[in-house]
Coordinates of N, CA, C and O in Angstrom, one line a residue:
X1 N -6.2 -4.6 -74.7 CA -5.6 -5.0 -73.4 C -6.5 -4.7 -72.2 O -6.0 -4.7 -71.1
X2 N -7.8 -4.5 -72.5 CA -8.7 -4.3 -71.4 C -8.7 -5.4 -70.4 O -8.8 -5.1 -69.2
X3 N -8.7 -6.6 -70.9 CA -8.8 -7.7 -69.9 C -7.5 -7.8 -69.1 O -7.6 -8.2 -67.9
X4 N -6.4 -7.5 -69.6 CA -5.1 -7.5 -68.9 C -5.2 -6.4 -67.8 O -4.8 -6.6 -66.7
X5 N -5.7 -5.2 -68.1 CA -5.8 -4.2 -67.1 C -6.8 -4.5 -66.0 O -6.7 -4.1 -64.9
X6 N -7.8 -5.4 -66.4 CA -8.8 -5.8 -65.4 C -8.0 -6.8 -64.4 O -8.3 -6.7 -63.2
X7 N -7.1 -7.6 -64.9 CA -6.3 -8.4 -64.0 C -5.5 -7.5 -63.0 O -5.6 -7.8 -61.8
X8 N -4.9 -6.5 -63.5 CA -4.1 -5.6 -62.6 C -4.9 -5.0 -61.5 O -4.4 -4.7 -60.4
X9 N -6.2 -4.7 -61.8 CA -7.1 -4.0 -60.8 C -8.0 -5.0 -60.0 O -8.8 -4.6 -59.2
X10 N -7.8 -6.3 -60.3 CA -8.7 -7.3 -59.6 C -8.2 -7.3 -58.1 O -7.0 -7.4 -57.8
X11 N -9.2 -7.3 -57.2 CA -8.9 -7.3 -55.8 C -8.1 -8.5 -55.3 O -7.2 -8.3 -54.5
X12 N -8.4 -9.7 -55.8 CA -7.6 -10.8 -55.4 C -6.2 -10.8 -55.9 O -5.3 -11.1 -55.2
X13 N -6.1 -10.3 -57.2 CA -4.7 -10.2 -57.8 C -3.9 -9.2 -56.9 O -2.7 -9.5 -56.5
X14 N -4.5 -8.1 -56.6 CA -3.7 -7.1 -55.8 C -3.4 -7.7 -54.4 O -2.3 -7.5 -53.9
X15 N -4.3 -8.5 -53.8 CA -4.0 -9.1 -52.5 C -2.9 -10.1 -52.6 O -2.0 -10.1 -51.8
X16 N -2.9 -10.9 -53.7 CA -1.8 -11.9 -53.9 C -0.5 -11.3 -54.1 O 0.6 -11.7 -53.5
X17 N -0.4 -10.2 -54.8 CA 0.8 -9.4 -55.0 C 1.3 -8.9 -53.7 O 2.5 -8.9 -53.4
X18 N 0.4 -8.3 -52.9 CA 0.8 -7.8 -51.6 C 1.4 -8.8 -50.7 O 2.4 -8.6 -50.0
X19 N 0.8 -10.0 -50.8 CA 1.3 -11.2 -50.0 C 2.7 -11.6 -50.4 O 3.6 -11.9 -49.6
X20 N 2.9 -11.6 -51.7 CA 4.3 -11.9 -52.2 C 5.3 -10.9 -51.8 O 6.4 -11.2 -51.3
X21 N 4.9 -9.6 -52.0 CA 5.8 -8.5 -51.6 C 6.2 -8.6 -50.1 O 7.3 -8.4 -49.8
X22 N 5.2 -8.9 -49.3 CA 5.5 -9.0 -47.9 C 6.4 -10.2 -47.6 O 7.4 -10.0 -46.8
X23 N 6.2 -11.3 -48.2 CA 7.0 -12.5 -48.0 C 8.4 -12.3 -48.5 O 9.4 -12.9 -48.0
X24 N 8.6 -11.5 -49.5 CA 9.9 -11.3 -50.2 C 10.6 -10.0 -49.8 O 11.6 -9.6 -50.4
X25 N 10.1 -9.4 -48.7 CA 10.6 -8.1 -48.3 C 12.1 -8.1 -48.2 O 12.8 -7.1 -48.6
X26 N 12.6 -9.1 -47.6 CA 14.1 -9.2 -47.3 C 14.8 -10.2 -48.2 O 15.9 -10.6 -47.9
X27 N 14.2 -10.6 -49.3 CA 14.7 -11.6 -50.2 C 16.0 -11.0 -50.9 O 15.9 -10.0 -51.5
X28 N 17.1 -11.8 -50.9 CA 18.3 -11.3 -51.6 C 18.3 -11.8 -53.1 O 19.1 -11.2 -53.8
X29 N 17.5 -12.8 -53.4 CA 17.5 -13.3 -54.8 C 16.4 -12.5 -55.6 O 15.7 -11.7 -55.0
X30 N 16.2 -12.9 -56.8 CA 15.2 -12.3 -57.7 C 13.8 -12.3 -57.0 O 13.5 -13.4 -56.4
X31 N 13.1 -11.3 -57.1 CA 11.8 -11.2 -56.5 C 10.7 -11.4 -57.6 O 11.0 -11.3 -58.8
X32 N 9.6 -11.8 -57.1 CA 8.4 -12.1 -57.9 C 7.4 -10.9 -57.8 O 6.4 -11.0 -57.1
X33 N 7.8 -9.8 -58.5 CA 7.0 -8.6 -58.4 C 6.6 -8.1 -59.7 O 6.8 -8.8 -60.7
X34 N 5.9 -6.9 -59.8 CA 5.4 -6.4 -61.0 C 6.5 -6.2 -62.1 O 6.3 -6.5 -63.3
X35 N 7.7 -5.8 -61.7 CA 8.8 -5.7 -62.6 C 9.1 -7.0 -63.3 O 9.2 -7.1 -64.5
X36 N 9.1 -8.1 -62.5 CA 9.4 -9.4 -63.1 C 8.2 -9.8 -64.0 O 8.5 -10.3 -65.2
X37 N 7.0 -9.6 -63.6 CA 5.8 -10.0 -64.4 C 5.8 -9.3 -65.8 O 5.6 -9.9 -66.8
X38 N 6.1 -8.0 -65.7 CA 6.1 -7.2 -67.0 C 7.3 -7.5 -67.8 O 7.2 -7.6 -69.1
X39 N 8.5 -7.8 -67.2 CA 9.6 -8.3 -68.0 C 9.3 -9.6 -68.8 O 9.6 -9.7 -69.9
X40 N 8.7 -10.5 -68.1 CA 8.3 -11.8 -68.7 C 7.3 -11.5 -69.8 O 7.5 -12.0 -70.9
X41 N 6.3 -10.7 -69.6 CA 5.3 -10.4 -70.7 C 6.0 -9.7 -71.9 O 5.8 -10.2 -73.0
X42 N 6.8 -8.7 -71.6 CA 7.4 -8.0 -72.8 C 8.4 -8.9 -73.5 O 8.5 -8.8 -74.8
X43 N 9.2 -9.7 -72.8 CA 10.1 -10.6 -73.5 C 9.4 -11.6 -74.3 O 9.8 -12.0 -75.4
X44 N 8.3 -12.1 -73.7 CA 7.5 -13.1 -74.5 C 6.9 -12.5 -75.7 O 6.8 -13.2 -76.8
X45 N 6.4 -11.3 -75.7 CA 5.9 -10.6 -76.8 C 7.0 -10.5 -77.9 O 6.8 -10.7 -79.1
X46 N 8.2 -10.1 -77.5 CA 9.3 -10.0 -78.4 C 9.6 -11.3 -79.0 O 9.8 -11.4 -80.3
X47 N 9.7 -12.4 -78.2 CA 9.9 -13.7 -78.7 C 8.9 -14.1 -79.7 O 9.2 -14.7 -80.8
X48 N 7.6 -13.9 -79.4 CA 6.5 -14.2 -80.2 C 6.6 -13.5 -81.6 O 6.4 -14.1 -82.6
X49 N 6.9 -12.2 -81.6 CA 7.0 -11.5 -82.8 C 8.3 -11.9 -83.6 O 8.2 -12.0 -84.8
X50 N 9.4 -12.1 -82.9 CA 10.6 -12.5 -83.6 C 10.5 -13.9 -84.2 O 11.0 -14.1 -85.3
X51 N 9.9 -14.8 -83.5 CA 9.9 -16.2 -83.9 C 8.6 -16.5 -84.6 O 8.4 -17.7 -85.1
X52 N 7.6 -15.6 -84.7 CA 6.4 -15.8 -85.5 C 5.5 -16.8 -85.0 O 4.9 -17.6 -85.8
X53 N 5.2 -16.9 -83.7 CA 4.3 -17.9 -83.2 C 2.9 -17.5 -83.3 O 2.0 -18.4 -83.3
X54 N 2.6 -16.2 -83.4 CA 1.2 -15.8 -83.6 C 0.3 -15.9 -82.3 O -0.9 -16.0 -82.4
X55 N 1.0 -15.8 -81.2 CA 0.2 -15.8 -79.9 C -0.5 -14.4 -79.7 O 0.1 -13.4 -80.0
X56 N -1.6 -14.4 -79.1 CA -2.4 -13.2 -78.8 C -1.7 -12.5 -77.7 O -1.4 -13.1 -76.6
X57 N -1.5 -11.2 -77.8 CA -0.8 -10.4 -76.8 C -1.5 -10.4 -75.4 O -0.8 -10.5 -74.4
X58 N -2.8 -10.4 -75.4 CA -3.5 -10.4 -74.1 C -3.3 -11.8 -73.4 O -3.3 -11.8 -72.2
X59 N -3.2 -12.8 -74.2 CA -2.9 -14.1 -73.5 C -1.5 -14.2 -73.0 O -1.3 -14.7 -71.9
X60 N -0.6 -13.6 -73.7 CA 0.8 -13.6 -73.2 C 0.9 -12.8 -71.9 O 1.4 -13.2 -70.9
X61 N 0.3 -11.6 -71.9 CA 0.3 -10.7 -70.7 C -0.5 -11.4 -69.6 O -0.1 -11.3 -68.4
X62 N -1.6 -12.0 -69.9 CA -2.4 -12.7 -68.9 C -1.5 -13.8 -68.2 O -1.5 -13.9 -66.9
X63 N -0.9 -14.6 -69.0 CA -0.1 -15.7 -68.4 C 1.1 -15.1 -67.6 O 1.4 -15.6 -66.5
X64 N 1.8 -14.1 -68.2 CA 2.9 -13.5 -67.5 C 2.5 -12.8 -66.2 O 3.2 -13.0 -65.2
X65 N 1.4 -12.1 -66.1 CA 1.0 -11.5 -64.9 C 0.6 -12.5 -63.8 O 0.7 -12.2 -62.6
X66 N 0.1 -13.6 -64.2 CA -0.4 -14.6 -63.3 C 0.5 -15.8 -63.0 O 0.3 -16.5 -62.0
X67 N 1.6 -15.9 -63.7 CA 2.4 -17.1 -63.6 C 3.0 -17.4 -62.2 O 3.3 -18.5 -61.8
X68 N 3.2 -16.3 -61.4 CA 3.9 -16.5 -60.1 C 3.0 -16.0 -58.9 O 3.4 -15.9 -57.8
X69 N 1.7 -15.8 -59.2 CA 0.8 -15.3 -58.1 C 0.6 -16.2 -56.9 O 0.3 -15.8 -55.8
X70 N 1.0 -17.5 -57.1 CA 0.9 -18.4 -56.0 C 2.2 -18.5 -55.1 O 2.3 -19.3 -54.2
X71 N 3.1 -17.6 -55.4 CA 4.4 -17.7 -54.7 C 4.2 -17.6 -53.2 O 4.9 -18.2 -52.4
X72 N 3.3 -16.7 -52.7 CA 3.0 -16.6 -51.3 C 2.6 -17.9 -50.7 O 2.9 -18.2 -49.5
X73 N 1.9 -18.7 -51.4 CA 1.4 -20.0 -50.9 C 2.6 -21.0 -50.7 O 2.6 -21.8 -49.8
X74 N 3.6 -20.8 -51.6 CA 4.8 -21.6 -51.5 C 5.5 -21.3 -50.2 O 6.0 -22.2 -49.4
X75 N 5.6 -20.0 -49.9 CA 6.2 -19.6 -48.6 C 5.4 -20.0 -47.4 O 6.0 -20.4 -46.4
X76 N 4.1 -19.8 -47.5 CA 3.3 -20.1 -46.3 C 2.9 -21.6 -46.1 O 2.9 -22.0 -45.0
X77 N 2.7 -22.3 -47.2 CA 2.1 -23.6 -47.1 C 3.0 -24.7 -47.8 O 2.6 -25.9 -47.7
X78 N 4.1 -24.3 -48.4 CA 4.9 -25.3 -49.1 C 4.4 -25.8 -50.4 O 5.0 -26.8 -50.9
X79 N 3.3 -25.3 -50.9 CA 2.8 -25.7 -52.2 C 3.6 -25.1 -53.3 O 3.9 -23.9 -53.3
X80 N 4.0 -25.9 -54.3 CA 4.8 -25.3 -55.4 C 4.1 -24.1 -56.0 O 2.9 -24.2 -56.2
X81 N 4.8 -23.1 -56.3 CA 4.1 -21.8 -56.7 C 3.4 -22.0 -58.1 O 2.4 -21.3 -58.3
X82 N 3.9 -22.9 -58.9 CA 3.2 -23.0 -60.2 C 1.9 -23.7 -60.0 O 0.9 -23.4 -60.6
X83 N 1.8 -24.7 -59.1 CA 0.5 -25.4 -58.8 C -0.4 -24.4 -58.1 O -1.6 -24.3 -58.4
X84 N 0.1 -23.6 -57.1 CA -0.7 -22.6 -56.4 C -1.2 -21.6 -57.4 O -2.4 -21.2 -57.3
X85 N -0.4 -21.1 -58.3 CA -0.8 -20.1 -59.3 C -1.9 -20.7 -60.2 O -2.9 -19.9 -60.5
X86 N -1.8 -21.9 -60.6 CA -2.9 -22.6 -61.4 C -4.2 -22.6 -60.5 O -5.3 -22.5 -61.1
X87 N -4.1 -22.8 -59.2 CA -5.3 -22.9 -58.4 C -5.9 -21.5 -58.2 O -7.1 -21.3 -58.2
X88 N -5.1 -20.4 -58.2 CA -5.6 -19.1 -57.9 C -6.1 -18.3 -59.2 O -7.0 -17.5 -59.1
X89 N -5.5 -18.6 -60.3 CA -5.7 -17.9 -61.5 C -7.1 -18.0 -62.1 O -7.6 -17.0 -62.7
X90 N -7.8 -19.2 -62.1 CA -9.0 -19.3 -62.8 C -10.1 -18.2 -62.5 O -10.8 -17.7 -63.3
X91 N -10.3 -18.0 -61.2 CA -11.3 -17.0 -60.8 C -11.0 -15.6 -61.4 O -11.9 -14.9 -61.9
X92 N -9.7 -15.2 -61.3 CA -9.3 -13.9 -61.9 C -9.6 -13.9 -63.4 O -10.1 -13.0 -64.0
X93 N -9.2 -15.0 -64.1 CA -9.4 -15.1 -65.5 C -10.9 -15.0 -65.9 O -11.2 -14.3 -66.9
X94 N -11.7 -15.7 -65.1 CA -13.1 -15.7 -65.4 C -13.7 -14.3 -65.2 O -14.4 -13.8 -66.0
X95 N -13.3 -13.7 -64.1 CA -13.8 -12.3 -63.8 C -13.3 -11.3 -64.8 O -14.0 -10.2 -65.0
X96 N -12.2 -11.5 -65.4 CA -11.7 -10.6 -66.4 C -12.0 -10.8 -67.8 O -11.6 -10.1 -68.7
X97 N -12.9 -11.8 -68.1 CA -13.5 -12.0 -69.4 C -12.8 -13.0 -70.3 O -13.0 -12.9 -71.5
X98 N -11.9 -13.8 -69.8 CA -11.2 -14.8 -70.7 C -12.1 -16.0 -70.9 O -12.8 -16.5 -70.0
X99 N -12.1 -16.5 -72.2 CA -12.9 -17.7 -72.5 C -12.3 -18.9 -71.9 O -11.2 -18.9 -71.5
X100 N -13.1 -20.0 -71.9 CA -12.6 -21.3 -71.4 C -11.3 -21.7 -72.2 O -10.4 -22.2 -71.6
X101 N -11.3 -21.6 -73.5 CA -10.2 -22.0 -74.3 C -9.0 -21.1 -74.0 O -7.8 -21.6 -73.8
X102 N -9.1 -19.8 -73.8 CA -8.0 -18.9 -73.5 C -7.5 -19.3 -72.1 O -6.3 -19.3 -71.8
X103 N -8.5 -19.5 -71.2 CA -8.1 -19.8 -69.8 C -7.3 -21.1 -69.8 O -6.3 -21.2 -69.1
X104 N -7.7 -22.1 -70.5 CA -7.0 -23.4 -70.6 C -5.5 -23.2 -71.1 O -4.6 -23.7 -70.5
X105 N -5.3 -22.4 -72.1 CA -4.0 -22.1 -72.6 C -3.1 -21.3 -71.6 O -2.0 -21.7 -71.4
X106 N -3.7 -20.3 -70.9 CA -3.0 -19.6 -69.9 C -2.6 -20.5 -68.7 O -1.5 -20.4 -68.2
X107 N -3.6 -21.3 -68.3 CA -3.3 -22.2 -67.1 C -2.2 -23.2 -67.5 O -1.4 -23.5 -66.6
X108 N -2.2 -23.7 -68.7 CA -1.2 -24.6 -69.1 C 0.2 -23.9 -69.1 O 1.2 -24.5 -68.6
X109 N 0.3 -22.7 -69.5 CA 1.5 -21.9 -69.5 C 2.0 -21.7 -68.1 O 3.2 -21.8 -67.7
X110 N 1.0 -21.3 -67.2 CA 1.4 -21.1 -65.8 C 1.9 -22.3 -65.1 O 2.9 -22.4 -64.5
X111 N 1.2 -23.4 -65.4 CA 1.5 -24.7 -64.7 C 2.8 -25.3 -65.2 O 3.4 -26.1 -64.5
X112 N 3.3 -24.9 -66.4 CA 4.5 -25.5 -66.9 C 5.7 -24.5 -67.0 O 6.7 -24.9 -67.6
X113 N 5.6 -23.4 -66.4 CA 6.6 -22.4 -66.6 C 7.9 -22.7 -65.9 O 8.9 -22.0 -66.1
X114 N 8.0 -23.8 -65.2 CA 9.2 -24.3 -64.6 C 9.7 -25.7 -65.2 O 10.6 -26.3 -64.8
X115 N 9.0 -26.1 -66.2 CA 9.2 -27.4 -66.9 C 10.1 -27.3 -68.1 O 9.6 -26.9 -69.2
X116 N 11.3 -27.6 -68.0 CA 12.3 -27.5 -69.0 C 12.0 -28.3 -70.3 O 12.5 -28.0 -71.4
X117 N 11.1 -29.3 -70.2 CA 10.7 -30.0 -71.4 C 9.9 -29.2 -72.4 O 9.8 -29.6 -73.5
X118 N 9.4 -28.1 -72.0 CA 8.5 -27.3 -72.9 C 9.3 -26.1 -73.5 O 8.8 -25.3 -74.3
X119 N 10.6 -25.9 -73.1 CA 11.3 -24.7 -73.4 C 11.4 -24.4 -74.9 O 11.5 -23.3 -75.3
X120 N 11.3 -25.4 -75.8 CA 11.5 -25.2 -77.2 C 10.1 -25.2 -77.9 O 10.1 -25.0 -79.1
X121 N 9.0 -25.4 -77.2 CA 7.7 -25.4 -77.8 C 7.4 -24.0 -78.4 O 7.6 -23.0 -77.8
X122 N 6.7 -24.1 -79.5 CA 6.2 -22.8 -80.2 C 4.8 -22.6 -79.8 O 3.9 -22.7 -80.6
X123 N 4.7 -22.4 -78.5 CA 3.3 -22.2 -77.9 C 3.4 -21.1 -76.8 O 4.5 -20.7 -76.4
X124 N 2.3 -20.8 -76.2 CA 2.3 -19.9 -75.1 C 3.1 -20.4 -74.0 O 3.9 -19.7 -73.3
X125 N 3.0 -21.7 -73.7 CA 3.8 -22.3 -72.6 C 5.3 -22.2 -72.8 O 6.0 -21.8 -71.9
X126 N 5.7 -22.5 -74.0 CA 7.1 -22.3 -74.4 C 7.6 -20.9 -74.3 O 8.7 -20.6 -73.8
X127 N 6.8 -20.0 -74.7 CA 7.1 -18.5 -74.6 C 7.3 -18.1 -73.2 O 8.3 -17.4 -72.8
X128 N 6.4 -18.4 -72.3 CA 6.4 -18.0 -70.9 C 7.6 -18.7 -70.2 O 8.3 -18.0 -69.5
X129 N 7.9 -19.9 -70.5 CA 9.0 -20.6 -69.9 C 10.3 -19.8 -70.3 O 11.1 -19.5 -69.4
X130 N 10.5 -19.6 -71.6 CA 11.8 -18.9 -72.0 C 11.9 -17.5 -71.5 O 12.9 -17.0 -71.1
X131 N 10.8 -16.7 -71.6 CA 10.8 -15.3 -71.1 C 11.0 -15.3 -69.6 O 11.7 -14.4 -69.2
X132 N 10.5 -16.2 -68.9 CA 10.7 -16.2 -67.4 C 12.2 -16.3 -67.1 O 12.7 -15.6 -66.3
X133 N 12.9 -17.2 -67.8 CA 14.3 -17.4 -67.6 C 15.1 -16.3 -68.1 O 16.1 -15.8 -67.4
X134 N 14.7 -15.7 -69.2 CA 15.5 -14.6 -69.8 C 15.3 -13.3 -69.0 O 16.2 -12.4 -69.1
X135 N 14.3 -13.2 -68.2 CA 14.0 -12.0 -67.5 C 14.9 -11.8 -66.3 O 15.0 -10.7 -65.8
X136 N 15.6 -12.8 -65.9 CA 16.5 -12.8 -64.7 C 17.9 -12.3 -65.1 O 18.6 -12.9 -65.9
X137 N 18.4 -11.2 -64.5 CA 19.7 -10.7 -64.8 C 20.8 -11.4 -63.9 O 21.5 -10.8 -63.2
X138 N 20.9 -12.7 -64.0 CA 21.8 -13.5 -63.2 C 23.3 -13.0 -63.4 O 24.1 -13.0 -62.5
X139 N 23.6 -12.5 -64.6 CA 24.9 -12.0 -64.9 C 25.3 -10.8 -64.1 O 26.5 -10.4 -64.0
X140 N 24.3 -10.1 -63.5 CA 24.6 -8.9 -62.7 C 24.1 -9.0 -61.2 O 24.0 -8.0 -60.5
X141 N 23.8 -10.2 -60.8 CA 23.3 -10.4 -59.5 C 24.4 -10.6 -58.4 O 25.2 -11.5 -58.6
X142 N 24.3 -9.9 -57.4 CA 25.3 -10.0 -56.3 C 25.1 -11.3 -55.5 O 26.1 -11.8 -54.9
X143 N 23.9 -11.9 -55.6 CA 23.7 -13.2 -54.9 C 23.8 -14.4 -55.8 O 23.5 -15.5 -55.3
X144 N 24.2 -14.2 -57.0 CA 24.3 -15.3 -58.0 C 25.0 -16.5 -57.4 O 24.6 -17.7 -57.6
X145 N 26.1 -16.3 -56.8 CA 26.9 -17.4 -56.2 C 26.2 -18.2 -55.1 O 26.6 -19.3 -54.8
X146 N 25.2 -17.6 -54.6 CA 24.4 -18.3 -53.5 C 23.1 -19.0 -54.1 O 22.5 -19.7 -53.4
X147 N 22.8 -18.6 -55.3 CA 21.5 -19.1 -55.9 C 21.6 -20.6 -56.2 O 22.6 -21.1 -56.7
X148 N 20.5 -21.3 -55.9 CA 20.4 -22.7 -56.2 C 19.9 -23.1 -57.5 O 19.7 -24.3 -57.8
X149 N 19.7 -22.1 -58.4 CA 19.4 -22.4 -59.8 C 20.5 -23.2 -60.4 O 21.7 -22.8 -60.2
X150 N 20.3 -24.2 -61.3 CA 21.3 -24.9 -62.0 C 21.9 -23.9 -63.0 O 21.2 -23.0 -63.5
X151 N 23.2 -24.0 -63.2 CA 23.9 -23.1 -64.1 C 23.3 -23.0 -65.5 O 23.2 -21.9 -66.0
X152 N 22.7 -24.1 -66.0 CA 22.1 -24.0 -67.4 C 20.8 -23.2 -67.4 O 20.3 -22.9 -68.4
X153 N 20.2 -22.9 -66.2 CA 19.0 -22.1 -66.1 C 19.3 -20.6 -65.9 O 18.5 -19.8 -66.2
X154 N 20.5 -20.3 -65.4 CA 20.8 -19.0 -65.1 C 21.0 -18.2 -66.4 O 21.6 -18.7 -67.4
X155 N 20.5 -17.0 -66.4 CA 20.7 -16.1 -67.6 C 22.0 -15.4 -67.5 O 22.2 -14.5 -66.6
X156 N 22.9 -15.7 -68.4 CA 24.2 -15.1 -68.4 C 24.4 -14.0 -69.5 O 25.6 -13.6 -69.7
X157 N 23.4 -13.6 -70.2 CA 23.6 -12.7 -71.3 C 22.3 -11.9 -71.7 O 21.2 -12.3 -71.3
X158 N 22.4 -10.8 -72.4 CA 21.3 -10.1 -72.9 C 21.2 -10.5 -74.4 O 22.1 -10.5 -75.1
X159 N 19.9 -10.8 -74.7 CA 19.7 -11.1 -76.1 C 19.1 -9.9 -76.9 O 19.5 -9.6 -78.0
X160 N 18.1 -9.2 -76.2 CA 17.5 -8.0 -76.8 C 17.7 -6.9 -76.0 O 17.6 -6.8 -74.8

């Protein structure tokens, strides 16, 4: 998990997380913070192990830690956060030692983590999509009735 820990300590990664935290300081809905990133990673690992996809844990964690890093750009510039995250992640992945093939897989997962068409895929992209949705405790959210997520996307139960 050396490369994953390099992501956590990467200066640009820390800057992007700080920008998100600042932008979401008063957000009443789910936030895009380290708790969310780790929930997505851990749920994706459980899914991978349970369903036997054989994805490498470092790739799962890499995609999960980076999938929302462009959220601040969505707030500031109106760029969809999955596109912004795909723009920001390559430099971090390069600096942290991921190969071109690994980077390609992670970037595909980041770029499609909001695309419902991939939710059943037995791939890194499918894992990140499902784990991202499962990570949200909609069933216990005080702002759930104000949330604009479609009902079929909201997480209404605990699986694990």
